Amino acid sequence: MLAVVLRCWRLCLAQSHHRNHIVVFYAHLSRYSKEEPMPAKVMLAEVSRIPLPGDNVAIATRRLDAGTLISHGAHEFTLDFTVMEGHRFAIQPIHVGESLLSWNLPFGEAIQEIAPGAYVCNAGMLDALSGRSIDFALPPQPNFKDKIDTYALNEASFKPAAQVDRFSEERTFMGYRRPKGRGVGTRNTIVLLGTTSRTGGFVKQLEARLKELPSRYANIDDIVAVAHTEGGSQSPNNLELLLRTLAGFVIHPNVGAVLLVDYGMEPVTNDMVRTYMQEHNYPLDAVPHHFLSLTGGFEANLAQGEAIVRGWLDQVNSTPRTAESVANLKIALQCGGSDAFSGVSGNPLAAWVAREVIRYGGAANLAETDELIGAEPYILDKVRNVETARKFLATIERFKERVAWHGHTAEGNPSGGNKFRGLYNIALKSIGAGMKKNPDVRLDYVIDYGEQMQEPGYYFMDSPGNDLESVAGQVASGCNVIFFVTGNGSITNFPFVPTLKFVTTSRRYRLLSREMDVNAGAYLDGVSMDDLGAQTFEQTLNCAAGERSVGEKAGHAQTQIWRDWRQTSTEHLDELLHAPAPTGAPLPINLDHAPTTTIQFAMIETERGLAADQVGLILPTSLCSGQIAAMTTHMLNQKKLGQDHGVSRFVTLTHTEGCGASSGASEALFTRTMLGYLAHPLVKHCLLLEHGCEKTHNDYMRHALQEIGLDPQKMGWASVQLDGGIEAVMQKIEAWFAQQIAQSGPPTRRMAGVGALRMGLMSAGPVSPSAAQALALLTQTVVAAGGAVVTPDNAPFLSAPTYRDTLFGDQTFMPSLAYGEHMRQPGFHMMETPTSHWVETLSGIGATGVDLVVAYVGEHPIQTHPLTPVLQITADESVETRFGDDIDLVLTGAAQEWPTQILQLISELIGGHHAPKLMQQGNIDFQITRGLLGVSM
C-alpha cells in the first residue's frame, strides 16, 4: 500500500496546474487502490519514439494510461494524464517561454512549466478531442501555444548543394514508351476526360459502358473517366491552372488515347484546351485524341463516344511494354490522413525510395504548399541554387496571401483527424511532411501546379494541402507512380496512375491490410530503414511494370483539380464576413388571381409529413469516403434491398468537401447542407459514412445533429478506417439497412393537392418572356395552395419582367434561405447562390427539402440530382431540335396552359408513371459549393 501512496503523490505533484493537490491525491489513491492495478514501470524506448536527439518531447507509440511510470536513462517520471497513441509528452523540463521541439524544430512555446511526463497539448488539440468520443480525462487547459518561427533566407552565406551521386549501373522496369518526349508510361489507359464539370456525368456513363473492354486486350490496362468539379462557372480564377492540368493529363505517358468532351458553350471548352496546348508546345499530335462536343440526345452521344473509343482499341493495344530505365520514373510524394508517425516511418520510407529513383536518373515531386509552413529550414537545407530557394519561399507567401483574401490563415490546415492522431498544429504537420525529402537529397526545382517536369531531380510543386487536388497537379506534371503516405489509412486512388499506399504503423496496417500496399510501421517494429526501403523500391518497380496496386484491385478512384477561389483581394472581405444571414421566413408574393388546379398527387405519409418518395441515403462525411459510399449504394440497389418495404432505391451524395478546405463560413455552409439532407423528407433511412480522419468526422456530425434537435440514434454510423476497410464497412452498412428495413412497415400513400408540393424551380440558359410568365403562374398555383417553391437567387427568370411583374411588382428581396438551408416553412423562397455553377446550385436546392426540381432548359440539358428528381422542360424550338430526346416535357399551346402541363407531369412522376430521362440514363452529379470565402488548404 505504501508504494501505491507514494506513486499517487508523485502523480499528484506532476499535475502541477491543479491547485488542490489533496483532492487530486485522493482521486488517484481511490483509483489505484480500489479500481485499477498500478501501472508497471516501462522503458521510454518501449513505448515512444524520439525523432531526433535533442527533442524535448516523445511520441507515444501506444496509448499510455495516466500514472504510467517511465524510465528514461537515469531518470524516471510519471504521466499526468492518459496519452493517446501518436500524441506527445515531455521528457525534459520545459520552462515558460521555451520551445517544444520535434526533429529539433520548434512547434510550440510553453505557457506554463511543463514537467517530464506531462501530456503536451495546445488549445486546438483539446478542442478537437473534446468533440470525440473518448473514455479518459483530458487536461483541463493547454500547456503550450503554437509557434512558427519566421524563416529568413541568408543569401550572403548561401551555398549551392550537390545532388546525390547517380548510380553507375542501370535498373529497368517494363513500361510503355511514348513518342515525342512524352516519356514512359507505367499504365496504358484510354482516358475519357470531361473538359468541365458539366460533362462529368457523361464520361462516367461512357466508362460504365466500356469498362469490360480492356480485359480482351493484352496491352490495355483500363478505360477510365476523369470527371472533376471545375470549369462550370463563369470567369474562373483558376483558369490558367485548369488548362495546364487538362493539357498535362492529355499528354501523360500513361495515356494511350484520350477523348475530351464538352458542350462547346461552357466557360472552358475543348477549343480553349486545344489552343492552350498549341501555344505552350504540348505534343498533342503524339497522342491519339478526339475532341467531342455533345449535341443531340445523351444516348446518341454515348453511342458516338463508344464508337470513337472502339476505333482506338487495336491502335492502343499495339504498344507493348518494353524494358525501360528507372530514369523514366517520376514519383509523386503525397500524404493524407497523416498522423504523428508519418514523419517517423511513412514519409522517410517514401523519401528513401525517391532518393534511389533520383540516383538512377529519375525524378520525385513534393507538393502541398501549406503543409510545409514551418519546415522551411529542413527543406532548404540543401538546394540547387539561391534562385530555387527564393522561389520556394515566394510560393509559400503567395499561398498565404491567397488564403488571406478569404479571411483564413494557411496555418489552419490540420484536420480534426490530424489532431486526433497527434498532429496538433501546422508546424508539427509540416515538419513531418517535410520528411518526404530525404536529408541526402537537394531541392532542384520549384514549379507551378501541373507544370511539366522536364529534368531529373527533386521538385517542389505548388499545390494546396488537399490530397486529391494536389495529386491531380502532380499527375499533370508527369508523375507516373504515386506514393501516398497515410497514418489514419486514407484509401484514395487516381484513375490512370497507380497509387502505392504506405501506412505508418503496423496496427493500422493490420486493421486495413486489404487497403494498404506498404507497412511502413515495420520500421517502428525494428526493421531497418535500408532493408524496408530496398523492399519497397523493388515493389515500386513491380508496380510500375504492371503489378496492380491494392487500390487498382479495389476498383475505385477519383479526381479533383485545385478548386476555384472566389476572391482576388481583401477588398470585399469585411462585407462578406459580416453579411446578414437570411431569416428563413418565406417571401411575400402577389397571390391575387392565383390559378387553381384539381390535379392530385399520390404522396407517402412519413414522420416528416407527406413526401413524394422514400429512399435509403448513404451520406459520406467527406470526399474520401464518397467512392466507398457509391460502391455500397450500387451493391444495395443491385440486391433491390428494401424495395418490398417502401424503400424505392438507395442514394449517395459523393462530393469533394469535408477535408482539405478552409474552416469558418465555408465549413458552416458544408455542415448546413449536410444537415439539410439528413432532415430531407425523401429520406427514410440514413447512414453517415466517415473516412476516419476528416474535419467533419462522425462525432462532428453527431454534435451538429444534436444542435438542431435531430436524434443521432436514428441514423446509422460507419467508418471506413475504424471498421476495418472497404469490405468490412460495406458489410456493416448493408446489415444496418437490412435491420432498419425489417423493422419498418410498408408505406401508406394518399392523394393530396398541389399544396402538398415542395418544388425547386431553376433554369439554365435564356428564358423567353412567355416561359417566365408560365413559371410565375406555376409558382402562384403552388404557393397559394399552401405548397413551397424554392428558387436560386441568381435564376435567370427572376429578372424577367413577366416573372417579376406577376409576383413581385417593384419589390426587391434578400434571399430567405442560406445555401443548403433546410426549409422550415412553406411559401416562396429564394436561396443564396454564391456561384453560377449549375451542379453546386442544384445541390444546394436539394438540401432545402424539395421533393423535385423543375428546370427550364434554354441552352442545353444539365446534370440531374442523385436524390431529388429533376424534370427538364423547354419551349425553345432549338433546344427541342438539338436535345429533344433528353427533355421531359416540351411545352406546347398557349403559355397559360403550361403550368397545368407541368403539374400533370409532376403527378405522373410522383405516381411512378414517369422517370426523368437524364436521371434514368445516369447523367447525374452532385457538388457542394464552397461559397465566396472557401479556399483549398
PDB file of N, CA, C and O in Angstrom, residues 146-147 177 220 257 259 266 331 334 367 423 432 513 517 637 687 695-696 700 713 808 873 875-876 894:
ATOM      1  N   ASP A 146       0.967  27.547 -30.051  1.00  0.00           N
ATOM      2  CA  ASP A 146       1.630  27.277 -31.323  1.00  0.00           C
ATOM      3  C   ASP A 146       2.760  28.275 -31.571  1.00  0.00           C
ATOM      4  O   ASP A 146       2.683  29.438 -31.177  1.00  0.00           O
ATOM      5  N   LYS A 147       3.777  27.776 -32.244  1.00  0.00           N
ATOM      6  CA  LYS A 147       4.914  28.633 -32.560  1.00  0.00           C
ATOM      7  C   LYS A 147       5.464  28.259 -33.927  1.00  0.00           C
ATOM      8  O   LYS A 147       5.779  27.093 -34.174  1.00  0.00           O
ATOM      9  N   ARG A 177       6.744   2.971 -73.768  1.00  0.00           N
ATOM     10  CA  ARG A 177       7.459   4.138 -74.286  1.00  0.00           C
ATOM     11  C   ARG A 177       6.556   4.934 -75.216  1.00  0.00           C
ATOM     12  O   ARG A 177       5.890   4.383 -76.089  1.00  0.00           O
ATOM     13  N   ILE A 220      -3.855  -3.156 -72.922  1.00  0.00           N
ATOM     14  CA  ILE A 220      -4.665  -2.035 -72.464  1.00  0.00           C
ATOM     15  C   ILE A 220      -5.028  -2.289 -71.005  1.00  0.00           C
ATOM     16  O   ILE A 220      -5.663  -3.291 -70.676  1.00  0.00           O
ATOM     17  N   ALA A 257      -4.755   6.903 -75.240  1.00  0.00           N
ATOM     18  CA  ALA A 257      -5.633   7.710 -76.090  1.00  0.00           C
ATOM     19  C   ALA A 257      -6.559   8.486 -75.166  1.00  0.00           C
ATOM     20  O   ALA A 257      -6.818   8.061 -74.035  1.00  0.00           O
ATOM     21  N   LEU A 259     -10.252  10.977 -75.021  1.00  0.00           N
ATOM     22  CA  LEU A 259     -11.444  11.615 -75.556  1.00  0.00           C
ATOM     23  C   LEU A 259     -11.796  12.780 -74.652  1.00  0.00           C
ATOM     24  O   LEU A 259     -12.080  12.596 -73.465  1.00  0.00           O
ATOM     25  N   GLU A 266     -19.438  26.114 -72.712  1.00  0.00           N
ATOM     26  CA  GLU A 266     -19.097  26.329 -71.310  1.00  0.00           C
ATOM     27  C   GLU A 266     -18.059  27.446 -71.172  1.00  0.00           C
ATOM     28  O   GLU A 266     -17.458  27.882 -72.155  1.00  0.00           O
ATOM     29  N   ILE A 331       8.092  10.132 -59.408  1.00  0.00           N
ATOM     30  CA  ILE A 331       7.326   9.734 -58.237  1.00  0.00           C
ATOM     31  C   ILE A 331       6.612  10.937 -57.631  1.00  0.00           C
ATOM     32  O   ILE A 331       7.253  11.946 -57.299  1.00  0.00           O
ATOM     33  N   GLN A 334       3.147  12.111 -51.734  1.00  0.00           N
ATOM     34  CA  GLN A 334       1.895  12.664 -51.251  1.00  0.00           C
ATOM     35  C   GLN A 334       1.564  12.057 -49.889  1.00  0.00           C
ATOM     36  O   GLN A 334       1.973  10.928 -49.575  1.00  0.00           O
ATOM     37  N   ALA A 367       4.787  18.164 -52.854  1.00  0.00           N
ATOM     38  CA  ALA A 367       3.770  19.187 -53.065  1.00  0.00           C
ATOM     39  C   ALA A 367       3.158  19.602 -51.732  1.00  0.00           C
ATOM     40  O   ALA A 367       3.748  19.410 -50.678  1.00  0.00           O
ATOM     41  N   LEU A 423      -1.124  15.316 -34.650  1.00  0.00           N
ATOM     42  CA  LEU A 423      -0.562  16.476 -35.334  1.00  0.00           C
ATOM     43  C   LEU A 423      -1.338  17.703 -34.886  1.00  0.00           C
ATOM     44  O   LEU A 423      -2.333  18.084 -35.482  1.00  0.00           O
ATOM     45  N   GLY A 432       6.699  16.954 -40.169  1.00  0.00           N
ATOM     46  CA  GLY A 432       6.578  15.557 -40.576  1.00  0.00           C
ATOM     47  C   GLY A 432       6.462  15.407 -42.074  1.00  0.00           C
ATOM     48  O   GLY A 432       7.057  14.508 -42.681  1.00  0.00           O
ATOM     49  N   SER A 513      -5.351  -4.052 -43.878  1.00  0.00           N
ATOM     50  CA  SER A 513      -4.369  -4.752 -44.711  1.00  0.00           C
ATOM     51  C   SER A 513      -4.823  -4.913 -46.157  1.00  0.00           C
ATOM     52  O   SER A 513      -3.993  -4.999 -47.064  1.00  0.00           O
ATOM     53  N   ASP A 517      -0.718  -0.883 -49.302  1.00  0.00           N
ATOM     54  CA  ASP A 517       0.305  -1.604 -50.062  1.00  0.00           C
ATOM     55  C   ASP A 517       1.570  -1.854 -49.264  1.00  0.00           C
ATOM     56  O   ASP A 517       2.203  -2.904 -49.414  1.00  0.00           O
ATOM     57  N   ASN A 637     -28.531  -1.418 -54.416  1.00  0.00           N
ATOM     58  CA  ASN A 637     -29.523  -1.310 -55.491  1.00  0.00           C
ATOM     59  C   ASN A 637     -29.550  -2.560 -56.356  1.00  0.00           C
ATOM     60  O   ASN A 637     -30.615  -2.982 -56.817  1.00  0.00           O
ATOM     61  N   LEU A 687     -27.607   6.616 -43.262  1.00  0.00           N
ATOM     62  CA  LEU A 687     -26.369   6.227 -42.581  1.00  0.00           C
ATOM     63  C   LEU A 687     -25.267   7.172 -43.005  1.00  0.00           C
ATOM     64  O   LEU A 687     -25.126   7.483 -44.191  1.00  0.00           O
ATOM     65  N   LYS A 695     -12.078  16.483 -41.255  1.00  0.00           N
ATOM     66  CA  LYS A 695     -12.547  17.511 -40.328  1.00  0.00           C
ATOM     67  C   LYS A 695     -13.945  17.178 -39.834  1.00  0.00           C
ATOM     68  O   LYS A 695     -14.257  17.295 -38.654  1.00  0.00           O
ATOM     69  N   THR A 696     -14.808  16.783 -40.769  1.00  0.00           N
ATOM     70  CA  THR A 696     -16.218  16.561 -40.453  1.00  0.00           C
ATOM     71  C   THR A 696     -16.458  15.058 -40.256  1.00  0.00           C
ATOM     72  O   THR A 696     -17.216  14.438 -40.991  1.00  0.00           O
ATOM     73  N   TYR A 700     -18.225  14.752 -35.193  1.00  0.00           N
ATOM     74  CA  TYR A 700     -18.562  16.126 -35.576  1.00  0.00           C
ATOM     75  C   TYR A 700     -20.016  16.193 -36.024  1.00  0.00           C
ATOM     76  O   TYR A 700     -20.771  17.084 -35.619  1.00  0.00           O
ATOM     77  N   GLN A 713     -29.309   8.884 -32.803  1.00  0.00           N
ATOM     78  CA  GLN A 713     -29.598   7.465 -32.647  1.00  0.00           C
ATOM     79  C   GLN A 713     -30.451   6.918 -33.786  1.00  0.00           C
ATOM     80  O   GLN A 713     -30.504   5.701 -34.003  1.00  0.00           O
ATOM     81  N   PHE A 808     -43.825  40.041 -57.984  1.00  0.00           N
ATOM     82  CA  PHE A 808     -43.157  40.971 -57.077  1.00  0.00           C
ATOM     83  C   PHE A 808     -43.560  42.425 -57.291  1.00  0.00           C
ATOM     84  O   PHE A 808     -43.489  43.235 -56.364  1.00  0.00           O
ATOM     85  N   ILE A 873     -37.669  20.844 -68.766  1.00  0.00           N
ATOM     86  CA  ILE A 873     -38.734  21.278 -69.660  1.00  0.00           C
ATOM     87  C   ILE A 873     -38.216  22.397 -70.552  1.00  0.00           C
ATOM     88  O   ILE A 873     -37.243  23.076 -70.218  1.00  0.00           O
ATOM     89  N   ALA A 875     -39.628  25.326 -73.928  1.00  0.00           N
ATOM     90  CA  ALA A 875     -40.499  25.767 -75.018  1.00  0.00           C
ATOM     91  C   ALA A 875     -39.663  26.286 -76.173  1.00  0.00           C
ATOM     92  O   ALA A 875     -40.195  26.843 -77.140  1.00  0.00           O
ATOM     93  N   ASP A 876     -38.341  26.092 -76.075  1.00  0.00           N
ATOM     94  CA  ASP A 876     -37.390  26.603 -77.056  1.00  0.00           C
ATOM     95  C   ASP A 876     -37.253  25.589 -78.190  1.00  0.00           C
ATOM     96  O   ASP A 876     -36.839  24.446 -77.967  1.00  0.00           O
ATOM     97  N   ALA A 894     -50.921  27.423 -75.695  1.00  0.00           N
ATOM     98  CA  ALA A 894     -50.868  28.741 -75.070  1.00  0.00           C
ATOM     99  C   ALA A 894     -50.072  28.689 -73.775  1.00  0.00           C
ATOM    100  O   ALA A 894     -50.126  27.712 -73.027  1.00  0.00           O
TER     101      ALA A 894
END
